[in-house]
PDB file of C-alpha atoms in Angstrom:
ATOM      1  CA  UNK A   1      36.345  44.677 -29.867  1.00 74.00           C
ATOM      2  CA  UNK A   2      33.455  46.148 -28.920  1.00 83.00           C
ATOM      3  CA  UNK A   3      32.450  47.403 -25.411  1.00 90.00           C
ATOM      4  CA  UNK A   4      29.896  44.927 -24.637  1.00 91.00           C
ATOM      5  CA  UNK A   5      32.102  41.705 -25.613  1.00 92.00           C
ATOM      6  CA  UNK A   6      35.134  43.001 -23.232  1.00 92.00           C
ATOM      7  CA  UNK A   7      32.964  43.606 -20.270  1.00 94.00           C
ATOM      8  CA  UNK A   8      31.645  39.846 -20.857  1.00 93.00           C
ATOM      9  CA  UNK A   9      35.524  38.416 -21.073  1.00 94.00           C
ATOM     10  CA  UNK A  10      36.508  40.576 -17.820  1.00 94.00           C
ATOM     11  CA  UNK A  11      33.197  39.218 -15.645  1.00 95.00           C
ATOM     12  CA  UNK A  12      33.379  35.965 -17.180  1.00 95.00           C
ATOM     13  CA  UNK A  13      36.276  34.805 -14.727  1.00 95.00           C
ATOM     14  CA  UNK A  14      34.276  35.548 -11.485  1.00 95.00           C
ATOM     15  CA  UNK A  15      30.677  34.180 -13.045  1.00 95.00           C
ATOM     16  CA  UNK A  16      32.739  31.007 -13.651  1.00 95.00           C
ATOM     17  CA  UNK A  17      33.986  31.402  -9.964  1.00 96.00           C
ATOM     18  CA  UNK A  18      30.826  32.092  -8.641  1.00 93.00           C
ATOM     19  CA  UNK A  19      29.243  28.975 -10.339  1.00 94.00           C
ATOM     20  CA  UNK A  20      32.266  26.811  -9.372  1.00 95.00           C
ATOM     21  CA  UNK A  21      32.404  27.856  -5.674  1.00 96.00           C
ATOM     22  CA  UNK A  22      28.465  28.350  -5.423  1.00 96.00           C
ATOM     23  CA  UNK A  23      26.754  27.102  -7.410  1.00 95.00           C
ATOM     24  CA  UNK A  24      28.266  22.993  -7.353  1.00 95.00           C
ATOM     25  CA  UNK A  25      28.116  22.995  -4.249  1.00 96.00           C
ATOM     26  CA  UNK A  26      24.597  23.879  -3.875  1.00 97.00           C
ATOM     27  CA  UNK A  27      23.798  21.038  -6.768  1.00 96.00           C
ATOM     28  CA  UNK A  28      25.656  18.564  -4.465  1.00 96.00           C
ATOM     29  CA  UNK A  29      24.010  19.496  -1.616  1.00 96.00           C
ATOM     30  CA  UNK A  30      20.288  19.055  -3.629  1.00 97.00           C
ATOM     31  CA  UNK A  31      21.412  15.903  -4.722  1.00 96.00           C
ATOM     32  CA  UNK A  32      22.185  14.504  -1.334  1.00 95.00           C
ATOM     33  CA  UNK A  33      19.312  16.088   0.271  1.00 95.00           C
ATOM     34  CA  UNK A  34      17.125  13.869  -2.063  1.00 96.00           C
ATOM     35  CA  UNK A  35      19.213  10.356  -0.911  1.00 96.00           C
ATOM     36  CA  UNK A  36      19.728   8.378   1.881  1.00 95.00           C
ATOM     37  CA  UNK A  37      23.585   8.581   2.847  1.00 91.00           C
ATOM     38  CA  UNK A  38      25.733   6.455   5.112  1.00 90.00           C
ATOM     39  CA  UNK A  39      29.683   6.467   4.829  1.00 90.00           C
ATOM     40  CA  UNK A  40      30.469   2.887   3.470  1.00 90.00           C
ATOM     41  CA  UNK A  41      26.972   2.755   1.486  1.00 92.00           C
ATOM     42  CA  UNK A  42      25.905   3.316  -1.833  1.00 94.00           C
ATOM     43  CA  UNK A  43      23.392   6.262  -1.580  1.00 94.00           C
ATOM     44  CA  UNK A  44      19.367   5.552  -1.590  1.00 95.00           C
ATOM     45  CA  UNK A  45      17.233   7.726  -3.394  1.00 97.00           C
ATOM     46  CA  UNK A  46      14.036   8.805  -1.190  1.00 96.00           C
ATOM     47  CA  UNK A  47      13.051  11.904  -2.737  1.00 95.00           C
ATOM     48  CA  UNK A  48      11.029  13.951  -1.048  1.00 96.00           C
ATOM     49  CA  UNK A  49      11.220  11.622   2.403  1.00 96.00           C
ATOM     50  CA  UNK A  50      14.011  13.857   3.837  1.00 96.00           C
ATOM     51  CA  UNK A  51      12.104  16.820   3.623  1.00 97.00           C
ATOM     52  CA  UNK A  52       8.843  15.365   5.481  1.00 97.00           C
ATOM     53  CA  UNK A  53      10.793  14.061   8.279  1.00 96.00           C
ATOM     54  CA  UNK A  54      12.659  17.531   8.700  1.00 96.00           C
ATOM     55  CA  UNK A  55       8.820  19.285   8.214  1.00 97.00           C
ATOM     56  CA  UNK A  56       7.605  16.811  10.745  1.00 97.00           C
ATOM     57  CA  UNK A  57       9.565  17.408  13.342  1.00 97.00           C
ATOM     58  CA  UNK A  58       8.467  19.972  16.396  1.00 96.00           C
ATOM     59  CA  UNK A  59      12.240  20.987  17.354  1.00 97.00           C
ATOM     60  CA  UNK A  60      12.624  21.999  13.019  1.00 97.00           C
ATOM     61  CA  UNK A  61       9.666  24.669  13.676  1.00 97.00           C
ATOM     62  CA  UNK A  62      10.959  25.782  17.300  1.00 98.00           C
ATOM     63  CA  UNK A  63      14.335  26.303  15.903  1.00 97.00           C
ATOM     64  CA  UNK A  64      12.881  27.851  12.466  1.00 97.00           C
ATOM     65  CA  UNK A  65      11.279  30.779  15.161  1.00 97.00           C
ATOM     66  CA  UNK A  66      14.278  30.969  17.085  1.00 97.00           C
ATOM     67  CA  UNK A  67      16.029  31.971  14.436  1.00 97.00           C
ATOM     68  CA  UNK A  68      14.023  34.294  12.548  1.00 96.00           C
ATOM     69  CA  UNK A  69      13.306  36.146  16.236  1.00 95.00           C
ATOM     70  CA  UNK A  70      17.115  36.375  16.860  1.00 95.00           C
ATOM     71  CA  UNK A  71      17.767  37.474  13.219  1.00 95.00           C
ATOM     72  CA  UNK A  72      15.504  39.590  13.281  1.00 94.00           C
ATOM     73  CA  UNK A  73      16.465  41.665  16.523  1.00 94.00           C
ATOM     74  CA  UNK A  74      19.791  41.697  15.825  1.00 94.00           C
ATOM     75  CA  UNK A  75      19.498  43.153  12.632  1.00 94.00           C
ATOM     76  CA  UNK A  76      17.248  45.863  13.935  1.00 96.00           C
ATOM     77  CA  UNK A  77      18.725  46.493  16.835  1.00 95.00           C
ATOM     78  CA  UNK A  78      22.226  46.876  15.270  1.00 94.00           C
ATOM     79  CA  UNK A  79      20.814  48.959  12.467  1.00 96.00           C
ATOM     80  CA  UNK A  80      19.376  51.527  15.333  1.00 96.00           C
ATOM     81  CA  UNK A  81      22.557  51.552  17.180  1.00 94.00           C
ATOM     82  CA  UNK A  82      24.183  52.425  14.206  1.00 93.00           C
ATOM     83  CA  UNK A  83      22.012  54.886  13.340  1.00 96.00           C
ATOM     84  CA  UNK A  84      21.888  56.573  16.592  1.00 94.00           C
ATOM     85  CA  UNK A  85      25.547  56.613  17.335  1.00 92.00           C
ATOM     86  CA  UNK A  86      26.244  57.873  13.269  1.00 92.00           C
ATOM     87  CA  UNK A  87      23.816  60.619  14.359  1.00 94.00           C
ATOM     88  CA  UNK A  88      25.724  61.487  17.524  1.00 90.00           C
ATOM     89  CA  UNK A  89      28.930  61.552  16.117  1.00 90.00           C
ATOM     90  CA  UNK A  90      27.339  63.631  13.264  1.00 91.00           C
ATOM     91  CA  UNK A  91      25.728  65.869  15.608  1.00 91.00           C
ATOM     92  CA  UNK A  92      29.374  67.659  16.307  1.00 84.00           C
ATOM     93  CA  UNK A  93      29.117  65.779  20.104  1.00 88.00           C
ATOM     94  CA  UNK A  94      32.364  66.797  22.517  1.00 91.00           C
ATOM     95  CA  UNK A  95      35.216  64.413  22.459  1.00 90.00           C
ATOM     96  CA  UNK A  96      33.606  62.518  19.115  1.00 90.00           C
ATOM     97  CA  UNK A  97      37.186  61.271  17.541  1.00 90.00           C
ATOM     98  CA  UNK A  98      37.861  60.001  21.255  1.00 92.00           C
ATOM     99  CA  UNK A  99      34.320  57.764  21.089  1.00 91.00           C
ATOM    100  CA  UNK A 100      35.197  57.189  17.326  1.00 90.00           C
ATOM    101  CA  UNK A 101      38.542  55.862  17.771  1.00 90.00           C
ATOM    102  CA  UNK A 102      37.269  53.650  21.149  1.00 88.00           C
ATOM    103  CA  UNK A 103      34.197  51.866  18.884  1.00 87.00           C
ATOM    104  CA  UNK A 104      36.963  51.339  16.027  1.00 86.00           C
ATOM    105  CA  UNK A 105      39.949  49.914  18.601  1.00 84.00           C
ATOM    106  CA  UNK A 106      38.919  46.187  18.670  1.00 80.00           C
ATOM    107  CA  UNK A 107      38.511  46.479  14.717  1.00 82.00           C
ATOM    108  CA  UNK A 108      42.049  46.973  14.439  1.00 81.00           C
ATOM    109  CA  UNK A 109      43.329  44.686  17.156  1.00 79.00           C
ATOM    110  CA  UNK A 110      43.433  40.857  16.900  1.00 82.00           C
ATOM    111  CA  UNK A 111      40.913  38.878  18.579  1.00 82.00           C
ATOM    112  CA  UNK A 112      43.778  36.998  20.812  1.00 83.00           C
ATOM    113  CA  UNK A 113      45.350  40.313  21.905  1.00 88.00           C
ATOM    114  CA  UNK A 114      41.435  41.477  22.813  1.00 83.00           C
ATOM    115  CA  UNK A 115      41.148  38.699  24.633  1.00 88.00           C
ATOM    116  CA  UNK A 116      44.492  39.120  26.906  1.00 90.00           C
ATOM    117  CA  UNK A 117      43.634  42.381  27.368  1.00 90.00           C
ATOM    118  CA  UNK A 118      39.709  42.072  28.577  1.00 89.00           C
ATOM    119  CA  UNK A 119      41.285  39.079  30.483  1.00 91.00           C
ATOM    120  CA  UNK A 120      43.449  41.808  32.565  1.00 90.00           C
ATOM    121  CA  UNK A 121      40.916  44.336  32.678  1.00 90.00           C
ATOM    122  CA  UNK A 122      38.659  41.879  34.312  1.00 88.00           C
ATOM    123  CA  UNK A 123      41.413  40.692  36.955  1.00 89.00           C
ATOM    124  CA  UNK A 124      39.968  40.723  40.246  1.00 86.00           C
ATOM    125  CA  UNK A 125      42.679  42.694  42.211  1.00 84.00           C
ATOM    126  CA  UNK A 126      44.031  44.593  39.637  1.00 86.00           C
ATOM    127  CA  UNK A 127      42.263  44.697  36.552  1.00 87.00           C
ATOM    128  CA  UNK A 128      40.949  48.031  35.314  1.00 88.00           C
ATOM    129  CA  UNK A 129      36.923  47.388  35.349  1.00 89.00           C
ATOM    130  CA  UNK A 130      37.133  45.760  38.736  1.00 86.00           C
ATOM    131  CA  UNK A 131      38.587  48.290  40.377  1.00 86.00           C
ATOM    132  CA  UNK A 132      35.965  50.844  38.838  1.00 89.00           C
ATOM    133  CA  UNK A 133      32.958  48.289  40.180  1.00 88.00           C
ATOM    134  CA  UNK A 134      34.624  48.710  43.411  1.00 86.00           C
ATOM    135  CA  UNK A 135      34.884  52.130  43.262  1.00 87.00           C
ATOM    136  CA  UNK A 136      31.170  52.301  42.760  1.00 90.00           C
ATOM    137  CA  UNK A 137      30.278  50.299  45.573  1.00 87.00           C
ATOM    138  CA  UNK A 138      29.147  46.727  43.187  1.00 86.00           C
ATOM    139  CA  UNK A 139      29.952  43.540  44.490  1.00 83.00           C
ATOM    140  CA  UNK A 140      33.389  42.233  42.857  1.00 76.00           C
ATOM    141  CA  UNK A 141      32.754  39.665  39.615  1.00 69.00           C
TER     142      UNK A 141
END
C-alpha cells in the first residue's frame, strides 16, 4: 500500500469526525439562521431578514466592540505576562522553582478544592490574606 493511501485511511477517521461534530452543526445552524423558528411551528423561510434585524440593531454593534476590545486585551495582555514572567524565570531569578511551582498549584488542584481554600484564606478572623491586610495596616475585606 503505498505511503500516501495509508496516511489518507489513518486521517480519514478524524476528517469524518471533524465534519460530523463541526461541520453539521454549522450547516444546521445556517439553515436556521435563514428561517423563522418557533417550537410548535413549522419553520418560515426569511432569508436574509434575520441578518438585517441583527445588523440593525445598536446593542449588536456595542456588543460587537465590547468584545473585540476585551479580546483583544486579554490576549495581549496575557501574551506579555507570559512573556515577562518566561523571561524571569529564564533569567536564573532566586527562588524560581518556588514562583514556578506557586503559578502551576491551581493547575493541578480542582476548582472546588480552590475554592474552599481561597474561601479560608479570605476568612475574616482567621484566614491567611486577612490577617496579612491587617498586618499592613488595610482596612479588613
Amino acid at each position: 500500500m503505498p505511503t500516501r493511501v495509508a496516511h489518507a485511511i489513518m486521517v480519514a477517521p478524524v476528517q469524518l469526525m471533524l465534519v460530523l461534530v463541526i461541520g453539521l452543526p454549522s450547516l444546521w445552524v445556517l439553515w436556521l439562521s435563514l428561517h423563522m423558528t418557533s417550537f410548535g411551528q413549522a419553520p418560515v423561510f426569511v432569508g436574509l431578514a434575520n441578518y438585517a434585524t441583527v445588523l440593525a440593531d445598536p446593542y449588536f454593534w456595542h456588543a460587537l466592540v465590547n468584545t473585540f476590545v476585551v479580546v483583544n486585551v486579554v490576549v495581549y495582555v496575557e501574551l506579555f505576562a507570559a512573556l515577562a514572567m518566561a523571561t524571569l524565570f529564564a533569567s536564573g531569578v532566586p527562588f524560581r522553582r518556588t514562583m514556578i511551582s506557586i503559578i502551576l498549584a491551581p493547575y493541578a488542584v480542582s476548582e472546588v478544592v480552590a475554592v474552599v481554600i481561597w474561601k479560608y484564606m479570605l476568612e475574616p478572623d482567621v484566614g491567611l490574606i486577612s490577617g496579612l491586610i491587617a498586618l499592613v495596616g488595610l482596612p479588613e475585606l
